[in-house]
Short mmCIF file of C-alpha atoms in Angstrom, two decimals:
data_model
loop_
_atom_site.label_atom_id
_atom_site.label_comp_id
_atom_site.label_asym_id
_atom_site.label_seq_id
_atom_site.Cartn_x
_atom_site.Cartn_y
_atom_site.Cartn_z
CA MET A 1 41.25 -193.92 14.58
CA THR A 2 42.59 -193.62 18.11
CA VAL A 3 46.11 -194.07 19.35
CA ASP A 4 45.01 -197.12 21.37
CA VAL A 5 44.04 -198.91 18.14
CA LEU A 6 47.32 -198.05 16.42
CA ARG A 7 49.71 -198.88 19.25
CA ARG A 8 51.41 -202.25 19.27
CA PRO A 9 50.14 -204.47 22.12
CA ALA A 10 52.60 -205.14 24.91
CA LEU A 11 54.38 -208.48 25.06
CA ALA A 12 52.28 -209.56 28.07
CA ASP A 13 49.11 -208.78 26.15
CA ARG A 14 50.25 -210.76 23.11
CA ARG A 15 51.14 -213.71 25.33
CA ALA A 16 47.75 -213.46 27.02
CA ARG A 17 46.06 -213.50 23.63
CA MET A 18 47.83 -216.74 22.71
CA ALA A 19 47.00 -218.19 26.14
CA VAL A 20 43.30 -217.49 25.64
CA ALA A 21 43.54 -219.00 22.15
CA VAL A 22 44.94 -222.18 23.73
CA LEU A 23 42.00 -222.28 26.16
CA PHE A 24 39.51 -221.94 23.29
CA PHE A 25 41.38 -224.63 21.35
CA THR A 26 41.32 -227.12 24.21
CA ASN A 27 37.64 -226.40 24.87
CA GLY A 28 36.76 -227.22 21.28
CA ALA A 29 38.98 -230.28 21.08
CA LEU A 30 38.01 -232.01 24.32
CA PHE A 31 34.33 -232.66 23.58
CA ALA A 32 35.01 -233.30 19.89
CA ASN A 33 37.12 -236.30 20.88
CA LEU A 34 34.01 -237.92 22.36
CA LEU A 35 31.45 -237.19 19.62
CA PRO A 36 32.63 -239.72 16.99
CA ARG A 37 32.50 -242.37 19.74
CA TYR A 38 28.74 -241.89 20.21
CA PRO A 39 27.63 -244.69 17.81
CA GLN A 40 29.82 -247.24 19.59
CA ILE A 41 28.65 -246.06 23.02
CA LYS A 42 25.01 -246.21 21.88
CA ALA A 43 25.49 -249.73 20.55
CA ASP A 44 27.35 -250.94 23.66
CA LEU A 45 24.62 -249.56 25.94
CA GLY A 46 21.87 -251.04 23.74
CA ILE A 47 19.64 -247.93 23.75
CA GLY A 48 17.24 -246.56 21.14
CA ASN A 49 17.25 -243.15 19.50
CA ALA A 50 14.86 -241.58 22.01
CA ALA A 51 16.87 -242.77 25.04
CA TYR A 52 20.08 -241.74 23.33
CA GLY A 53 18.68 -238.29 22.61
CA LEU A 54 17.65 -237.84 26.23
CA ALA A 55 21.05 -239.03 27.44
CA VAL A 56 23.11 -236.67 25.28
CA ALA A 57 20.77 -233.82 26.28
CA ALA A 58 22.35 -234.15 29.74
CA PHE A 59 25.35 -232.17 28.47
CA PRO A 60 23.40 -228.97 27.68
CA ALA A 61 21.23 -229.60 30.76
CA GLY A 62 24.35 -229.47 32.91
CA ALA A 63 25.45 -226.29 31.15
CA ILE A 64 22.09 -224.60 31.73
CA THR A 65 21.97 -225.69 35.36
CA ALA A 66 25.45 -224.44 36.18
CA GLY A 67 25.63 -221.45 33.85
CA LEU A 68 24.37 -218.85 36.30
CA ALA A 69 27.06 -219.80 38.82
CA ALA A 70 29.86 -219.11 36.35
CA GLY A 71 29.83 -215.37 36.96
CA VAL A 72 30.12 -215.84 40.71
CA LEU A 73 33.09 -218.16 40.28
CA VAL A 74 34.80 -215.77 37.87
CA ARG A 75 34.45 -212.89 40.32
CA ARG A 76 35.66 -215.05 43.20
CA PHE A 77 38.58 -216.91 41.60
CA GLY A 78 39.33 -215.05 38.36
CA SER A 79 38.38 -215.93 34.80
CA ALA A 80 41.67 -217.64 33.91
CA ARG A 81 41.60 -220.02 36.88
CA VAL A 82 37.94 -220.87 36.34
CA ALA A 83 38.56 -221.54 32.64
CA VAL A 84 41.45 -223.89 33.39
CA GLY A 85 39.67 -225.62 36.28
CA GLY A 86 36.62 -226.12 34.11
CA THR A 87 38.81 -227.60 31.38
CA LEU A 88 40.33 -230.15 33.76
CA LEU A 89 36.94 -231.27 35.08
CA THR A 90 35.41 -231.34 31.60
CA GLY A 91 38.09 -233.81 30.60
CA VAL A 92 37.20 -235.97 33.62
CA GLY A 93 33.51 -235.94 32.70
CA ILE A 94 34.21 -236.84 29.07
CA LEU A 95 36.47 -239.72 30.09
CA ALA A 96 33.76 -241.01 32.46
CA ALA A 97 31.15 -240.76 29.68
CA GLY A 98 33.36 -242.76 27.34
CA LEU A 99 33.82 -245.51 29.93
CA ALA A 100 30.17 -245.57 31.14
CA ASP A 101 28.60 -249.02 31.49
CA SER A 102 25.01 -247.78 31.82
CA VAL A 103 22.88 -245.05 30.32
CA VAL A 104 22.51 -243.45 33.77
CA VAL A 105 26.28 -243.17 34.23
CA PHE A 106 26.64 -241.95 30.65
CA ALA A 107 24.06 -239.20 31.17
CA GLY A 108 25.50 -238.28 34.58
CA ALA A 109 29.01 -237.95 33.19
CA LEU A 110 27.74 -235.77 30.33
CA PHE A 111 25.85 -233.60 32.86
CA LEU A 112 29.12 -233.03 34.76
CA ALA A 113 31.03 -232.32 31.55
CA GLY A 114 28.35 -229.88 30.41
CA ALA A 115 28.34 -228.01 33.72
CA MET A 116 32.12 -227.67 33.70
CA ASP A 117 32.07 -226.68 30.02
CA ALA A 118 29.66 -223.84 30.89
CA PHE A 119 32.14 -222.53 33.47
CA THR A 120 34.96 -222.72 30.94
CA ASP A 121 32.89 -221.06 28.22
CA VAL A 122 31.92 -218.05 30.31
CA ALA A 123 35.39 -217.70 31.87
CA GLN A 124 37.41 -217.96 28.67
CA ASN A 125 35.15 -215.43 26.94
CA ALA A 126 35.48 -213.10 29.93
CA HIS A 127 39.26 -213.36 29.82
CA GLY A 128 39.26 -212.95 26.05
CA LEU A 129 37.33 -209.70 26.44
CA ARG A 130 39.89 -208.52 29.02
CA VAL A 131 42.62 -209.08 26.44
CA GLN A 132 40.50 -207.40 23.77
CA ARG A 133 40.24 -204.27 25.91
CA ARG A 134 44.04 -204.23 26.17
CA TYR A 135 44.31 -204.46 22.38
CA GLY A 136 41.79 -201.70 21.77
CA ARG A 137 40.20 -203.56 18.85
CA SER A 138 38.02 -206.60 18.28
CA ILE A 139 39.76 -209.99 18.48
CA ILE A 140 36.96 -212.10 19.99
CA ASN A 141 36.05 -213.67 16.62
CA PHE A 142 39.62 -214.91 16.35
CA PHE A 143 39.15 -216.88 19.57
CA HIS A 144 35.95 -218.48 18.31
CA ALA A 145 37.68 -219.44 15.08
CA ILE A 146 40.40 -221.10 17.15
CA TRP A 147 37.64 -223.03 18.97
CA SER A 148 36.55 -224.40 15.59
CA ILE A 149 40.12 -225.48 14.83
CA GLY A 150 40.15 -227.28 18.17
CA ALA A 151 36.88 -229.02 17.34
CA VAL A 152 38.22 -230.16 13.96
CA THR A 153 41.41 -231.37 15.64
CA GLY A 154 39.48 -233.27 18.31
CA GLY A 155 37.17 -234.89 15.78
CA SER A 156 40.15 -235.86 13.62
CA MET A 157 41.93 -237.33 16.64
CA ALA A 158 38.89 -239.47 17.38
CA ALA A 159 38.56 -240.57 13.75
CA ALA A 160 42.24 -241.58 13.73
CA ALA A 161 41.87 -243.47 17.00
CA ILE A 162 38.86 -245.36 15.62
CA ALA A 163 40.70 -246.18 12.38
CA LEU A 164 43.70 -247.47 14.36
CA GLY A 165 41.50 -249.56 16.64
CA VAL A 166 42.38 -247.64 19.83
CA SER A 167 39.74 -248.28 22.50
CA ARG A 168 37.80 -245.43 24.12
CA GLY A 169 39.58 -245.52 27.48
CA PRO A 170 43.18 -244.94 26.33
CA HIS A 171 42.05 -242.53 23.62
CA LEU A 172 40.00 -240.26 25.90
CA LEU A 173 42.55 -240.47 28.73
CA PHE A 174 45.28 -239.31 26.35
CA SER A 175 43.06 -236.47 25.14
CA ALA A 176 42.21 -235.35 28.69
CA VAL A 177 45.84 -235.35 29.82
CA VAL A 178 47.23 -233.56 26.75
CA PHE A 179 44.68 -230.75 26.87
CA ALA A 180 44.87 -230.44 30.65
CA VAL A 181 48.62 -229.86 30.39
CA ALA A 182 48.08 -227.32 27.60
CA ALA A 183 45.50 -225.41 29.68
CA CYS A 184 47.75 -225.36 32.76
CA VAL A 185 50.66 -223.99 30.71
CA ALA A 186 48.34 -221.33 29.22
CA LEU A 187 47.34 -220.24 32.73
CA ARG A 188 50.90 -218.96 33.33
CA TYR A 189 50.50 -216.38 30.55
CA CYS A 190 46.97 -215.15 31.26
CA LEU A 191 46.42 -211.63 32.57
CA PRO A 192 46.89 -211.23 36.34
CA GLY A 193 44.83 -209.10 38.68
CA PRO A 194 41.10 -208.44 39.03
CA GLU A 195 38.75 -208.94 36.12
CA THR A 196 37.52 -205.38 35.60
CA GLU A 197 37.14 -202.13 37.39
CA ALA A 198 34.00 -201.65 39.44
CA GLU A 199 30.84 -201.26 37.41
CA PRO A 200 29.57 -197.67 37.24
CA ALA A 201 26.45 -196.94 39.23
CA VAL A 202 23.19 -197.07 37.27
CA GLU A 203 22.03 -193.57 36.50
CA THR A 204 18.74 -192.85 38.19
CA GLY A 205 18.25 -189.15 37.55
CA THR A 206 19.31 -186.09 35.63
CA GLU A 207 22.01 -183.68 36.73
CA ASP A 208 19.48 -181.54 38.62
CA GLY A 209 18.15 -184.56 40.51
CA ALA A 210 14.96 -185.03 38.48
CA PRO A 211 14.11 -188.64 37.58
CA LEU A 212 14.86 -189.82 34.08
CA PRO A 213 11.84 -190.16 31.80
CA THR A 214 10.35 -193.63 31.63
CA ARG A 215 10.67 -195.31 28.27
CA ALA A 216 7.44 -195.52 26.32
CA PRO A 217 5.60 -198.86 26.46
CA ALA A 218 5.86 -199.12 22.68
CA ALA A 219 9.66 -198.84 22.87
CA ARG A 220 9.84 -201.47 25.60
CA LEU A 221 7.60 -203.77 23.55
CA ARG A 222 9.77 -203.35 20.47
CA THR A 223 12.90 -204.12 22.48
CA GLY A 224 11.22 -207.28 23.77
CA TRP A 225 10.30 -208.41 20.26
CA VAL A 226 13.79 -207.73 18.94
CA LEU A 227 15.34 -209.61 21.86
CA ALA A 228 13.04 -212.58 21.22
CA ALA A 229 14.04 -212.62 17.54
CA LEU A 230 17.72 -212.52 18.48
CA VAL A 231 17.22 -215.47 20.81
CA LEU A 232 15.59 -217.40 17.94
CA ILE A 233 18.50 -216.57 15.61
CA ALA A 234 21.07 -217.71 18.16
CA THR A 235 19.04 -220.82 18.98
CA ALA A 236 18.80 -221.70 15.28
CA GLY A 237 22.58 -221.61 15.15
CA THR A 238 22.86 -223.94 18.12
CA LEU A 239 20.29 -226.33 16.63
CA VAL A 240 22.45 -226.76 13.54
CA GLU A 241 25.60 -227.19 15.61
CA ASP A 242 23.90 -229.84 17.75
CA ALA A 243 22.74 -231.71 14.65
CA GLY A 244 26.38 -232.09 13.71
CA MET A 245 27.53 -232.96 17.23
CA SER A 246 24.83 -235.43 18.21
CA TRP A 247 23.54 -236.93 14.98
CA ALA A 248 25.93 -236.53 12.03
CA THR A 249 28.06 -239.55 12.92
CA LEU A 250 25.00 -241.71 13.67
CA TYR A 251 23.21 -240.72 10.47
CA LEU A 252 26.22 -241.45 8.29
CA SER A 253 27.02 -244.77 9.97
CA ASP A 254 23.54 -246.17 10.61
CA SER A 255 21.40 -244.73 7.82
CA LEU A 256 23.99 -244.39 5.05
CA HIS A 257 26.24 -247.28 6.19
CA ALA A 258 29.49 -245.32 6.15
CA THR A 259 32.51 -246.75 7.94
CA ALA A 260 33.12 -245.56 11.49
CA ALA A 261 36.11 -243.45 10.48
CA LEU A 262 34.28 -241.92 7.48
CA ALA A 263 31.16 -241.25 9.55
CA ALA A 264 33.17 -238.89 11.74
CA SER A 265 33.78 -236.66 8.71
CA GLY A 266 30.25 -235.24 8.89
CA TYR A 267 30.92 -233.43 12.15
CA VAL A 268 34.44 -232.50 11.09
CA ALA A 269 33.05 -231.00 7.87
CA LEU A 270 30.50 -228.93 9.81
CA VAL A 271 32.95 -227.40 12.27
CA GLY A 272 35.64 -227.01 9.61
CA ALA A 273 33.29 -225.03 7.38
CA GLN A 274 32.12 -223.08 10.42
CA PHE A 275 35.73 -222.08 11.04
CA VAL A 276 36.06 -220.81 7.46
CA GLY A 277 32.81 -218.87 7.88
CA ARG A 278 34.13 -217.21 11.04
CA ILE A 279 37.45 -216.30 9.43
CA VAL A 280 35.76 -214.51 6.50
CA GLY A 281 32.69 -213.41 8.47
CA ASP A 282 34.04 -210.05 9.69
CA ARG A 283 34.95 -208.93 6.17
CA LEU A 284 31.59 -210.04 4.79
CA VAL A 285 29.69 -208.22 7.53
CA ASP A 286 31.70 -205.04 6.97
CA ARG A 287 30.91 -205.13 3.27
CA PHE A 288 27.32 -206.41 3.15
CA GLY A 289 25.93 -205.91 6.66
CA GLN A 290 24.93 -208.36 9.36
CA ARG A 291 21.41 -208.85 7.99
CA ALA A 292 22.47 -209.84 4.47
CA VAL A 293 25.20 -212.17 5.72
CA ALA A 294 22.79 -213.94 8.10
CA ARG A 295 20.14 -214.37 5.41
CA SER A 296 22.65 -215.63 2.86
CA GLY A 297 24.12 -218.06 5.37
CA ALA A 298 20.68 -219.31 6.39
CA LEU A 299 19.82 -219.93 2.75
CA ILE A 300 23.08 -221.83 2.20
CA ALA A 301 22.40 -224.01 5.27
CA ALA A 302 18.77 -224.69 4.36
CA VAL A 303 19.41 -225.50 0.69
CA GLY A 304 22.64 -227.41 1.27
CA MET A 305 21.30 -229.69 3.99
CA GLY A 306 17.88 -229.91 2.34
CA LEU A 307 19.43 -231.28 -0.85
CA ALA A 308 21.60 -233.68 1.16
CA LEU A 309 18.52 -235.10 2.90
CA ALA A 310 16.47 -235.21 -0.31
CA VAL A 311 19.18 -237.17 -2.16
CA PRO A 312 20.99 -239.11 0.59
CA THR A 313 24.57 -240.10 -0.25
CA VAL A 314 27.65 -240.13 1.95
CA PRO A 315 29.58 -237.45 -0.01
CA GLY A 316 26.45 -235.32 -0.44
CA THR A 317 25.63 -235.53 3.27
CA VAL A 318 29.15 -234.53 4.29
CA LEU A 319 28.87 -231.54 1.94
CA GLY A 320 25.44 -230.79 3.38
CA PHE A 321 26.80 -230.62 6.92
CA ALA A 322 29.64 -228.42 5.62
CA ALA A 323 27.12 -226.04 4.03
CA ALA A 324 25.18 -225.93 7.30
CA GLY A 325 28.30 -225.14 9.33
CA PHE A 326 29.38 -222.38 6.94
CA GLY A 327 25.88 -220.92 6.84
CA VAL A 328 25.44 -220.55 10.60
CA ALA A 329 29.02 -219.45 11.36
CA THR A 330 28.14 -215.82 12.14
CA LEU A 331 24.67 -216.26 13.67
CA VAL A 332 25.53 -216.51 17.37
CA PRO A 333 28.09 -213.67 17.30
CA ALA A 334 25.60 -211.52 15.36
CA ALA A 335 22.80 -212.14 17.84
CA MET A 336 25.07 -211.46 20.82
CA HIS A 337 26.39 -208.25 19.29
CA GLU A 338 22.92 -206.91 18.52
CA ALA A 339 21.60 -207.89 21.97
CA ASP A 340 24.44 -206.10 23.69
CA GLU A 341 23.51 -202.85 21.92
CA LEU A 342 19.75 -202.92 22.51
CA PRO A 343 18.51 -199.62 23.98
CA GLY A 344 16.76 -199.53 27.33
CA LEU A 345 18.60 -202.47 28.88
CA LYS A 346 21.28 -202.43 31.55
CA PRO A 347 24.79 -203.07 30.19
CA GLY A 348 25.28 -206.75 29.46
CA SER A 349 21.65 -207.72 30.12
CA GLY A 350 20.74 -208.46 26.51
CA LEU A 351 23.94 -210.39 25.90
CA THR A 352 23.45 -212.46 29.05
CA LEU A 353 19.86 -213.32 28.21
CA VAL A 354 20.64 -214.40 24.64
CA SER A 355 23.61 -216.47 25.81
CA TRP A 356 21.49 -218.18 28.44
CA LEU A 357 18.40 -218.92 26.35
CA MET A 358 20.23 -220.13 23.27
CA ARG A 359 21.45 -223.10 25.30
CA LEU A 360 17.89 -224.36 25.12
CA GLY A 361 18.66 -225.29 21.53
CA PHE A 362 21.30 -227.73 22.74
CA LEU A 363 18.96 -229.01 25.47
CA LEU A 364 15.80 -229.53 23.39
CA SER A 365 17.28 -230.59 20.07
CA PRO A 366 18.64 -234.09 20.95
CA PRO A 367 15.43 -235.52 22.51
CA VAL A 368 13.17 -233.92 19.86
CA VAL A 369 15.26 -235.25 16.99
CA GLY A 370 15.49 -238.63 18.75
CA LEU A 371 11.71 -238.89 19.18
CA VAL A 372 11.13 -237.94 15.54
CA ALA A 373 13.78 -240.45 14.45
CA ASP A 374 12.16 -243.27 16.42
CA ALA A 375 8.71 -242.38 15.06
CA THR A 376 9.88 -241.98 11.45
CA SER A 377 13.59 -241.93 10.61
CA LEU A 378 16.72 -239.99 11.52
CA ARG A 379 16.64 -238.53 8.03
CA VAL A 380 13.33 -236.86 8.86
CA GLY A 381 14.63 -235.78 12.27
CA LEU A 382 17.52 -233.94 10.62
CA LEU A 383 15.05 -231.67 8.84
CA VAL A 384 15.66 -229.49 11.90
CA VAL A 385 18.69 -228.09 10.02
CA PRO A 386 16.89 -226.63 6.96
CA LEU A 387 14.00 -225.55 9.22
CA ALA A 388 16.48 -223.63 11.38
CA GLY A 389 17.72 -221.90 8.23
CA LEU A 390 14.18 -220.87 7.34
CA LEU A 391 13.67 -219.54 10.87
CA VAL A 392 16.70 -217.27 10.49
CA LEU A 393 15.39 -216.00 7.14
CA LEU A 394 12.21 -214.92 8.94
CA CYS A 395 13.96 -213.28 11.91
CA ALA A 396 17.04 -211.73 10.31
CA GLY A 397 15.29 -208.41 9.76
CA VAL A 398 16.19 -207.38 13.32
CA LEU A 399 19.90 -207.47 12.46
CA GLN A 400 21.76 -204.40 11.25
CA PRO A 401 21.81 -203.73 7.49
CA ARG A 402 24.83 -202.55 5.58
CA ARG A 403 26.18 -199.26 6.84
CA ARG A 404 26.34 -196.69 4.07
#
């Protein structure tokens, strides 16, 4: 173990860590304040499941559209400023979505919120990695666990507002202002200066000037297949998350006739269990390996949600969403980690590609589930959760086994 790992982080580094944690918290809490309001918004706008699915898909569509620009903004303005600016504008978009009087305005506001959320997501992760390099050990999972706490807090805030009869406008305005202030305070304690040192030049030859040998086609093909499997694993995780975000509240309220406040517990249960899975995930991976943990989690998600859909009750469905959240907790970090270590790719290329493509899960899931729900039922549409678990079981072989 190196001295860098053993040394105590400087006070500025510890403050920066807490500042990044605040940014992750606000990012999770902002959007979660809107999700339990979806059934009321859907009813007020008078739209069906298919139109609703297309409308809420505007959020990931905005994220995909704007995602590639995030890196440019981070290099130009710094990751901390971009993260905070994105937080402020995400709050504006969410407030506009909550007050929308037409499906077009609703979708447009979600598109804006999704685009700004993509900026925040990339920037806060970039700044978190800066802090991690100062610490000399991994702390990035801690930040993602804090995001889950923020999501639970935001969902609980919305459930309380609904139970107290607070209308959407005052509720979402309060949420936007509180988390904007928190983000601006956090900015004061983020790391100053440029993001990183200049990237080293790509090596193009050996020491004597001869060109490096070209990788065999078979090796390139294998890397491509592994990368595709990692994208599927990460996308499966996002499909399950989206099921909780976009459909849990609707399914519990419309199909199972739960009260509005109780219906919000489905999403809260999913992200709460996901938080627990992320807290214990590092220890489980160290002991059993990434492959075994992913397969076990996929099985828990598939069986738990499958049973909840087979025998539909309100308590059973809440537990089913909790099982799904716990089961997929480590999937996206696992896929990103493996992609970043794939041989034959430029540094960061695999990670960037997986991060970009997995957003398709958020984009495609709402309209597909909505179309299936309109053609059959939302209960059938939510079969996407156990199917995602089965997909991970098939693809998890590309993940690292237990290290002996």
